[in-house]
CSV table of C-alpha atoms and ligand atoms in Angstrom, one decimal:
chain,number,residue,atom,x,y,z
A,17,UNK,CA,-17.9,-32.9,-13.6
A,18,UNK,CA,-14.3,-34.1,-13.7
A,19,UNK,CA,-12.2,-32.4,-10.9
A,20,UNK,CA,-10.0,-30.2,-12.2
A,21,UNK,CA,-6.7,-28.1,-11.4
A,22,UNK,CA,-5.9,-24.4,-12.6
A,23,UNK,CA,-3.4,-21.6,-13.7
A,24,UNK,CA,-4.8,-18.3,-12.6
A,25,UNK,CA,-2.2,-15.4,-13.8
A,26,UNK,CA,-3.5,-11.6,-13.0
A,27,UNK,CA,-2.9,-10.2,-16.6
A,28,UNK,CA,-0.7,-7.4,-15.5
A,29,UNK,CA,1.7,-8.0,-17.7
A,30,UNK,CA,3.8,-10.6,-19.5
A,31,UNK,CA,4.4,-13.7,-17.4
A,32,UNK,CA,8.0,-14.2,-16.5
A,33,UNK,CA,9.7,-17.6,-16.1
A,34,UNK,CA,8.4,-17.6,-12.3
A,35,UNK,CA,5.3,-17.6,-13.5
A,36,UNK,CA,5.9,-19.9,-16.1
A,37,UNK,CA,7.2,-22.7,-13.5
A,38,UNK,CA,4.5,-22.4,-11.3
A,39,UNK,CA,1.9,-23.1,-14.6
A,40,UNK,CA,4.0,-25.8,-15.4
A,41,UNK,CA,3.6,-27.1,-12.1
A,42,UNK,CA,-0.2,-26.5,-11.5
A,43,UNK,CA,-0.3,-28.3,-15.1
A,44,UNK,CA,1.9,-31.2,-13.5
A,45,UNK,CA,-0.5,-32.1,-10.5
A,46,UNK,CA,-3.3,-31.8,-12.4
A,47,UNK,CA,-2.7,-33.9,-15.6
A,48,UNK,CA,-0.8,-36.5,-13.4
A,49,UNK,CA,-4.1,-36.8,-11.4
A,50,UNK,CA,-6.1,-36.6,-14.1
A,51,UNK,CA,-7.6,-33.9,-13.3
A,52,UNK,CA,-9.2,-31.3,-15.9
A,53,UNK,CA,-7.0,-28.0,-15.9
A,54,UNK,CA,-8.4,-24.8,-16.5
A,55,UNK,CA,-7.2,-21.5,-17.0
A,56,UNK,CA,-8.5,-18.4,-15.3
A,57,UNK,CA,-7.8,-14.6,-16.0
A,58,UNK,CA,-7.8,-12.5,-12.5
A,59,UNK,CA,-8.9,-9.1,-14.2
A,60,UNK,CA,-10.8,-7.5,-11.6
A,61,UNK,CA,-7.8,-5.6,-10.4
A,62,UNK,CA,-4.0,-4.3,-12.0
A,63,UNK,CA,-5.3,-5.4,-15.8
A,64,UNK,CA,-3.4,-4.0,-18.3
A,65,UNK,CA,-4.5,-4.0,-21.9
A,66,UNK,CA,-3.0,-6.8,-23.9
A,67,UNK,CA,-1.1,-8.4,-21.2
A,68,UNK,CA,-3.7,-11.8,-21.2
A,69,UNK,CA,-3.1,-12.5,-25.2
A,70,UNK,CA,0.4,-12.5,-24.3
A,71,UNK,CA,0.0,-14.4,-21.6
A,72,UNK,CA,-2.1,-17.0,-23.2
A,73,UNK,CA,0.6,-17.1,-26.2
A,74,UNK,CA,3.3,-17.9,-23.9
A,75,UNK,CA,2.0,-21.1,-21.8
A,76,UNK,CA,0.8,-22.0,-25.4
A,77,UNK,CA,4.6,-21.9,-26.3
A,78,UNK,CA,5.9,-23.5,-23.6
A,79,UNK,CA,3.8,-26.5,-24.4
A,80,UNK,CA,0.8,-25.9,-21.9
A,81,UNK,CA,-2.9,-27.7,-23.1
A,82,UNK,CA,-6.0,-26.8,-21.2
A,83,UNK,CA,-9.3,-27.3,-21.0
A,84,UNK,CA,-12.2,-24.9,-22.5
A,85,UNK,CA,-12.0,-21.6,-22.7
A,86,UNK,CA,-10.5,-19.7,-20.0
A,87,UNK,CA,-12.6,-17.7,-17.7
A,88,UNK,CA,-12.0,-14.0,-16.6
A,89,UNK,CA,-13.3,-12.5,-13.6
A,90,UNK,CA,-15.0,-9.5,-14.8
A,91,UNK,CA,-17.2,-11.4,-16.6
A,92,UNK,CA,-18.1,-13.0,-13.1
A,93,UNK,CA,-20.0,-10.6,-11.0
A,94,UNK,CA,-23.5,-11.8,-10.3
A,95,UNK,CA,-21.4,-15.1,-9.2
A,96,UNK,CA,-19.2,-12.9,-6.7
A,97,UNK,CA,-22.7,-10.9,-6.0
A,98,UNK,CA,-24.4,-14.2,-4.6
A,99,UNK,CA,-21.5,-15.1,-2.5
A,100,UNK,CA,-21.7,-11.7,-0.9
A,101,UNK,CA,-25.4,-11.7,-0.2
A,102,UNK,CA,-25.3,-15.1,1.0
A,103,UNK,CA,-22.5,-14.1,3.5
A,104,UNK,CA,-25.3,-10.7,4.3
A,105,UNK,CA,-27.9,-13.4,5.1
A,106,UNK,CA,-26.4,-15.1,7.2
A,107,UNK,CA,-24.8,-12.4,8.9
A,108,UNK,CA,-21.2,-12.8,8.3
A,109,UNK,CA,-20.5,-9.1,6.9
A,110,UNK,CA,-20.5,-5.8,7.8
A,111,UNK,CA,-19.5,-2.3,6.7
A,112,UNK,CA,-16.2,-0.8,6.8
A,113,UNK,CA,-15.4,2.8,6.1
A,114,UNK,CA,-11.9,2.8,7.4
A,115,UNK,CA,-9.1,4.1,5.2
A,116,UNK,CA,-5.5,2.5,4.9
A,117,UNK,CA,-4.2,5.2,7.0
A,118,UNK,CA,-6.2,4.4,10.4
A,119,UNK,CA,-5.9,0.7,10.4
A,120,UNK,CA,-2.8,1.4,10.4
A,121,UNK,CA,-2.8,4.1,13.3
A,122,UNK,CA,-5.8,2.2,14.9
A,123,UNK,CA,-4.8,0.4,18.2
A,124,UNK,CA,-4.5,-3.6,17.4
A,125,UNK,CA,-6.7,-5.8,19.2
A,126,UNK,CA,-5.1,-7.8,21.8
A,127,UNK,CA,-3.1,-10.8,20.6
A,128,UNK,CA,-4.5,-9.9,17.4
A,129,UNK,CA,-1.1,-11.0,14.8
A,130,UNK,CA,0.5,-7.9,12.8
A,131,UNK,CA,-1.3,-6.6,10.2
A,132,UNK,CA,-5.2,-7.7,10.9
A,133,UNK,CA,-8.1,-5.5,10.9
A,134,UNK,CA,-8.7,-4.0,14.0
A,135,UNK,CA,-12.1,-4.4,14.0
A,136,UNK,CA,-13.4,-0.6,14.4
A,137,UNK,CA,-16.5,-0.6,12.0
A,138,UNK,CA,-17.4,-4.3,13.7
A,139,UNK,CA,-20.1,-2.9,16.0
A,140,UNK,CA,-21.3,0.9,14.6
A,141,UNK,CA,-24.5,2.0,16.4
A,142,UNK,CA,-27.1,2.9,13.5
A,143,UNK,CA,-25.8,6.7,14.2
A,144,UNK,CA,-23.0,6.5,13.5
A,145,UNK,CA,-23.1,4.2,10.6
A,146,UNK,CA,-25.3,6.3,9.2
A,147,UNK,CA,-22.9,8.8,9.7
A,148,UNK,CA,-19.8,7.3,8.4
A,149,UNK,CA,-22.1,6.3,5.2
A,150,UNK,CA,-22.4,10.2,4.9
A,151,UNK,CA,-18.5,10.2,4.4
A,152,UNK,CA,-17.4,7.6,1.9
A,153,UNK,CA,-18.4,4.4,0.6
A,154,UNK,CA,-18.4,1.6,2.6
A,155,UNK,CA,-16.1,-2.2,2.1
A,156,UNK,CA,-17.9,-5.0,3.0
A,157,UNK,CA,-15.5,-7.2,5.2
A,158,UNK,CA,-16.2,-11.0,7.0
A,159,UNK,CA,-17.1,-11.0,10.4
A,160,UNK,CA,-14.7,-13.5,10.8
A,161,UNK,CA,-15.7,-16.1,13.7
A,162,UNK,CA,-12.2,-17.4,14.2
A,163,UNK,CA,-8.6,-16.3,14.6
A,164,UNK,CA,-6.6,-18.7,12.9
A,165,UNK,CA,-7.5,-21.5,10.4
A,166,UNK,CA,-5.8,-24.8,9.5
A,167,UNK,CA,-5.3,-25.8,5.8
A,168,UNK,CA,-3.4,-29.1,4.4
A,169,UNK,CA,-1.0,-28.7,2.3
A,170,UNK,CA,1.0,-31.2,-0.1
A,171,UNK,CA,4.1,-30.0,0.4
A,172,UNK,CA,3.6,-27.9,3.3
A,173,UNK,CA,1.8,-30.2,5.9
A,174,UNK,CA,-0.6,-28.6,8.3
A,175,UNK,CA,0.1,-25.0,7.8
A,176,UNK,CA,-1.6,-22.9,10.7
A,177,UNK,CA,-2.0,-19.1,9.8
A,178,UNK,CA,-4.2,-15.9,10.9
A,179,UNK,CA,-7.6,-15.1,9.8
A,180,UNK,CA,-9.4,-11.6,9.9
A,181,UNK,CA,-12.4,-9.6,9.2
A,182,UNK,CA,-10.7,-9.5,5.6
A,183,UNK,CA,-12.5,-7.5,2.7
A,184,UNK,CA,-14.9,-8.8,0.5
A,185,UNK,CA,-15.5,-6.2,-1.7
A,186,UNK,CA,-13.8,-3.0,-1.4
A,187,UNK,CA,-15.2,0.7,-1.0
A,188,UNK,CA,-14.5,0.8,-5.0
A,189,UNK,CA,-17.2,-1.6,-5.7
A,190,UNK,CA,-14.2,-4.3,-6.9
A,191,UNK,CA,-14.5,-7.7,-5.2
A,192,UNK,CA,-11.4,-8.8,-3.1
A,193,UNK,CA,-9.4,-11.3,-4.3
A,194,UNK,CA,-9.6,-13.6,-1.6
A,195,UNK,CA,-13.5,-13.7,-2.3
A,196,UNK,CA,-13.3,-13.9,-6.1
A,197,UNK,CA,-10.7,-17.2,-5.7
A,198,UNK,CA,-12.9,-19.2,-3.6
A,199,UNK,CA,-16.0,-18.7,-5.7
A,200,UNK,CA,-14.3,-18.9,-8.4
A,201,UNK,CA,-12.3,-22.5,-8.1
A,202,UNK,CA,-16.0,-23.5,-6.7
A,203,UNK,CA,-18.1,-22.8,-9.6
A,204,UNK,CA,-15.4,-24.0,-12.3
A,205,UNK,CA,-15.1,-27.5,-10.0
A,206,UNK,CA,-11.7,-26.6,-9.1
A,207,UNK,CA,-10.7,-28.8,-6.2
A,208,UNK,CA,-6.8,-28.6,-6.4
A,209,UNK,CA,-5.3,-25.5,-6.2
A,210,UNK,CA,-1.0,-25.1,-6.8
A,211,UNK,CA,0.5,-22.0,-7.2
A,212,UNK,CA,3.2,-20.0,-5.7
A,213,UNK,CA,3.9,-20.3,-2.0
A,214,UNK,CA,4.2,-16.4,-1.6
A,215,UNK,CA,-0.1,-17.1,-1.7
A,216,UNK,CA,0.2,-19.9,1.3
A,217,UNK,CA,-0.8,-17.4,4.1
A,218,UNK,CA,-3.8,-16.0,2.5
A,219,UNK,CA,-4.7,-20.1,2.1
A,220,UNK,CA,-6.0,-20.2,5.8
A,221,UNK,CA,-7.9,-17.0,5.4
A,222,UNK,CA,-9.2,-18.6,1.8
A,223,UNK,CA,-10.4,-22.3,3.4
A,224,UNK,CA,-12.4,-20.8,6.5
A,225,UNK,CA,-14.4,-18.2,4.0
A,226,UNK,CA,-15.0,-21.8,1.6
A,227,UNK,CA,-16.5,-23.7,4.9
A,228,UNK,CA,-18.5,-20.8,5.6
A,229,UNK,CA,-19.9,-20.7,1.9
A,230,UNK,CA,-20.2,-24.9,2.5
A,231,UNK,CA,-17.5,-25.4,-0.4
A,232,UNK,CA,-15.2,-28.0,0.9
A,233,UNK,CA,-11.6,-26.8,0.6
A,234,UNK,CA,-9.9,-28.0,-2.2
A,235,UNK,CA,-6.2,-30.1,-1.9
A,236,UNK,CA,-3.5,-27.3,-2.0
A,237,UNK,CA,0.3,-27.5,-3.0
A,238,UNK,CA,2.2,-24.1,-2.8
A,239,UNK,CA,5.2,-24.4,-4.7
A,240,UNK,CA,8.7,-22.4,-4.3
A,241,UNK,CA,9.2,-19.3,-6.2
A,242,UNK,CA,11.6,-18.3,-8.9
A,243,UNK,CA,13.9,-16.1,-7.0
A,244,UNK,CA,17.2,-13.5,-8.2
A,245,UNK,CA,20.5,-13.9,-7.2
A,246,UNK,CA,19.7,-11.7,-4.2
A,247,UNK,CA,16.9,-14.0,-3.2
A,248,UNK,CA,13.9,-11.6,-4.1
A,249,UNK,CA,11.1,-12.5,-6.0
A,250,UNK,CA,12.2,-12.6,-9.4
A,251,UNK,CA,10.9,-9.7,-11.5
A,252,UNK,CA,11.1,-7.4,-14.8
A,253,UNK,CA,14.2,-5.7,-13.9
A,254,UNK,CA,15.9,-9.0,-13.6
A,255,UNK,CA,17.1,-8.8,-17.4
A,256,UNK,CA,15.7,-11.3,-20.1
A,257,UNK,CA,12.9,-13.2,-17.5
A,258,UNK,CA,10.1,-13.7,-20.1
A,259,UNK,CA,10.0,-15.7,-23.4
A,260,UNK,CA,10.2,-12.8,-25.9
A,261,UNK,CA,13.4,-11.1,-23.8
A,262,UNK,CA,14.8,-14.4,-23.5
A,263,UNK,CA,14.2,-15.2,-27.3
A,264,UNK,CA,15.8,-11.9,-28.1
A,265,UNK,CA,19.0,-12.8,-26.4
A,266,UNK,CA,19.1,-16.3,-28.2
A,267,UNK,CA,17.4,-18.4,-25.6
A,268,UNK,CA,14.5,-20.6,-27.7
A,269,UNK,CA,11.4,-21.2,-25.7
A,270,UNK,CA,12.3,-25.2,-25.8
A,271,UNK,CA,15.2,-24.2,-24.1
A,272,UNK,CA,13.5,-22.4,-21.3
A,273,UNK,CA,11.2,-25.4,-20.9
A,274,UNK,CA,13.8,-27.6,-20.5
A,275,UNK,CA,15.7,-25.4,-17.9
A,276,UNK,CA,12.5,-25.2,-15.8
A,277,UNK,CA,12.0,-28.4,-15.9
A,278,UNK,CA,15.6,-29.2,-14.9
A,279,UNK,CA,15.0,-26.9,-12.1
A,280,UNK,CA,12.3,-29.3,-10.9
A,281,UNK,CA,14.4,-32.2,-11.3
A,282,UNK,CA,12.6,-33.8,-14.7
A,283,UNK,CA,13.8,-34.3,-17.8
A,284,UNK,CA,13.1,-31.9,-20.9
A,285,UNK,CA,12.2,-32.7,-24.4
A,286,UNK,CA,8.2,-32.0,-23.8
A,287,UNK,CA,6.3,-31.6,-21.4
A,288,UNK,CA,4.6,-35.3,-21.5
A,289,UNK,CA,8.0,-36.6,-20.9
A,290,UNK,CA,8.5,-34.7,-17.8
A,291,UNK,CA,4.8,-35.5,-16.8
A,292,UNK,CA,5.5,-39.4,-17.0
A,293,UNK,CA,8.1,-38.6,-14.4
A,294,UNK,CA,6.5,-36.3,-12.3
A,295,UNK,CA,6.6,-37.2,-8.8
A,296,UNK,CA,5.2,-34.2,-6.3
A,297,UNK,CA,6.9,-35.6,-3.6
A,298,UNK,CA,10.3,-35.3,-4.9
A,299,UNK,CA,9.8,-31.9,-5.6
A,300,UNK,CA,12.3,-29.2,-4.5
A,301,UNK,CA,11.3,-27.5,-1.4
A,302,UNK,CA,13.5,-24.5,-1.9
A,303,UNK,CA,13.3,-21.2,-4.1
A,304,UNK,CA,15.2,-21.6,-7.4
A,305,UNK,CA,17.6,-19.1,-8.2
A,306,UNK,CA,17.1,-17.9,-11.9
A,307,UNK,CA,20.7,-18.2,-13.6
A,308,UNK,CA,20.0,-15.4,-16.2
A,309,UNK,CA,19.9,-15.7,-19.4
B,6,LIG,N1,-3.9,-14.2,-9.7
B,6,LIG,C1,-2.9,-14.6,-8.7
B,6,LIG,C2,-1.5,-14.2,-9.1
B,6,LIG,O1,-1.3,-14.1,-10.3
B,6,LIG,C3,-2.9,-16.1,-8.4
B,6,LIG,C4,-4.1,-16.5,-7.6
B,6,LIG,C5,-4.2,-18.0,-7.3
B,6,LIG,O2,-3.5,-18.8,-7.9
B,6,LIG,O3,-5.0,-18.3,-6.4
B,6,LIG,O4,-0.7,-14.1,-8.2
């Protein structure tokens, strides 16, 4: 199988320009490496009705190809389901039946960074599981061997950053992200992964659950975000930020191309002509500041 690259959008709505960068970036590394590029739909979680036609129509307008048909997540559980009960086997999981509300008023473990899972359910005697399994359904989290994890990154270097017993499948039934990604880009022979580097500390926590599932990590590049003029991630309520909004106020979608594109230091006309200059290592390191419309 050829290696391929990837645009994986969470059809929650339309895609702005932010988003629209980043595709045009993942499409960037990819075809310049000559590299397959797919498209994935993450629908296990904030779908909203409609939002992937859209979203499909607009990287078709702004000159996006891919390859095959894209793939959507729901449609992927018996994939997601060996993962898990491989992970069961080998005895890397265990069950969680704490709620938002006491990791948060749970006591962190010692040198444990901000915001990891205390580890409360790690070690339940068979009583008390079998109480707590009286209460509610039960997550499934990693039993995590590590603390931190060291991923490569194209335009981040060694990036160092904290893993945890993170959730594999929540107490909902719906398989966490973090799971979902890894087998995903496995199975579809995704072995470069670039999206937005808002995703680069979930990466480390990403790469250790791939080694465990002997899936060697694929090359990463996290690129900068599209940002407002206050330096927040650029969203809805930022005016005319997706093709149709833009289109309405007399901005054509060639024109939006061409802006991204000068926002990434290439030249616009099509995409192919920004590809044949495409060079990831003069790439802008910084968040670009949408201008408006
Ligand atoms: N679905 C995620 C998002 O739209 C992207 C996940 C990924 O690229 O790994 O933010």
């Amino acid at each position: 199988m050829t290696p391929a690259g990837r645009f994986a959008p969470s059809p929650s709505g339309e895609l702005h320009v932010g988003n629209l960068r980043t595709a045009i970036l993942a499409w960037l590394f990819a075809r310049s490496t000559g590299r397959r590029f797919l498209l994935r739909v993450e629908d296990l979680d904030r779908a909203r009705s409609g939002a992937e036609v859209l979203q499909l129509r607009d990287l078709a307008a702004i000159g996006l190809t891919w390859d095959g048909e894209p793939v959507r997540q729901t449609a992927r559980g018996p994939l997601y389901d060996a993962a898990i009960g491989r992970l069961l086997a080998a005895g890397l999981t265990y069950e969680c039946f704490c709620t938002r509300r006491e990791i948060q008023e749970a006591p962190s473990a010692p040198h444990a960074p901000q915001g990891a899972y205390p580890g409360t359910c790690r070690n339940l005697d068979p009583a008390e599981l079998e109480f707590k399994r009286s209460i509610r359904p039960a997550a499934i989290r990693l039993k995590a061997g590590i603390r931190e994890y060291t991923v490569t990154d194209v335009l981040h270097g060694t990036y160092k950053g904290s893993v945890d017993d993170f959730v594999l499948r929540r107490n909902d039934g719906v398989v966490a992200y973090n799971l979902a990604v890894v087998v995903d880009d496995a199975a579809q022979g995704i072995d470069q992964v670039v999206r937005g580097d808002d995703l680069l500390s979930s990466t480390p926590r990403q790469a250790y659950l791939a080694s465990l599932l002997d899936i060697p990590a694929p090359e990463y590049a996290h690129v900068p975000l599209v940002v407002n003029h206050d330096g927040a991630r650029l969203a809805k309520r930022d005016g005319a930020v997706t093709l149709g909004a833009l289109a309405a106020a007399g901005v054509t979608v060639a024109a939006v191309r061409d802006r991204l594109l000068a926002s990434l230091g290439l030249p616009g006309g099509s995409l192919e002509r920004a590809l044949a200059e495409f060079r990831p290592g003069a790439l802008p390191r910084e968040p670009w500041v949408w201008p408006g419309s």
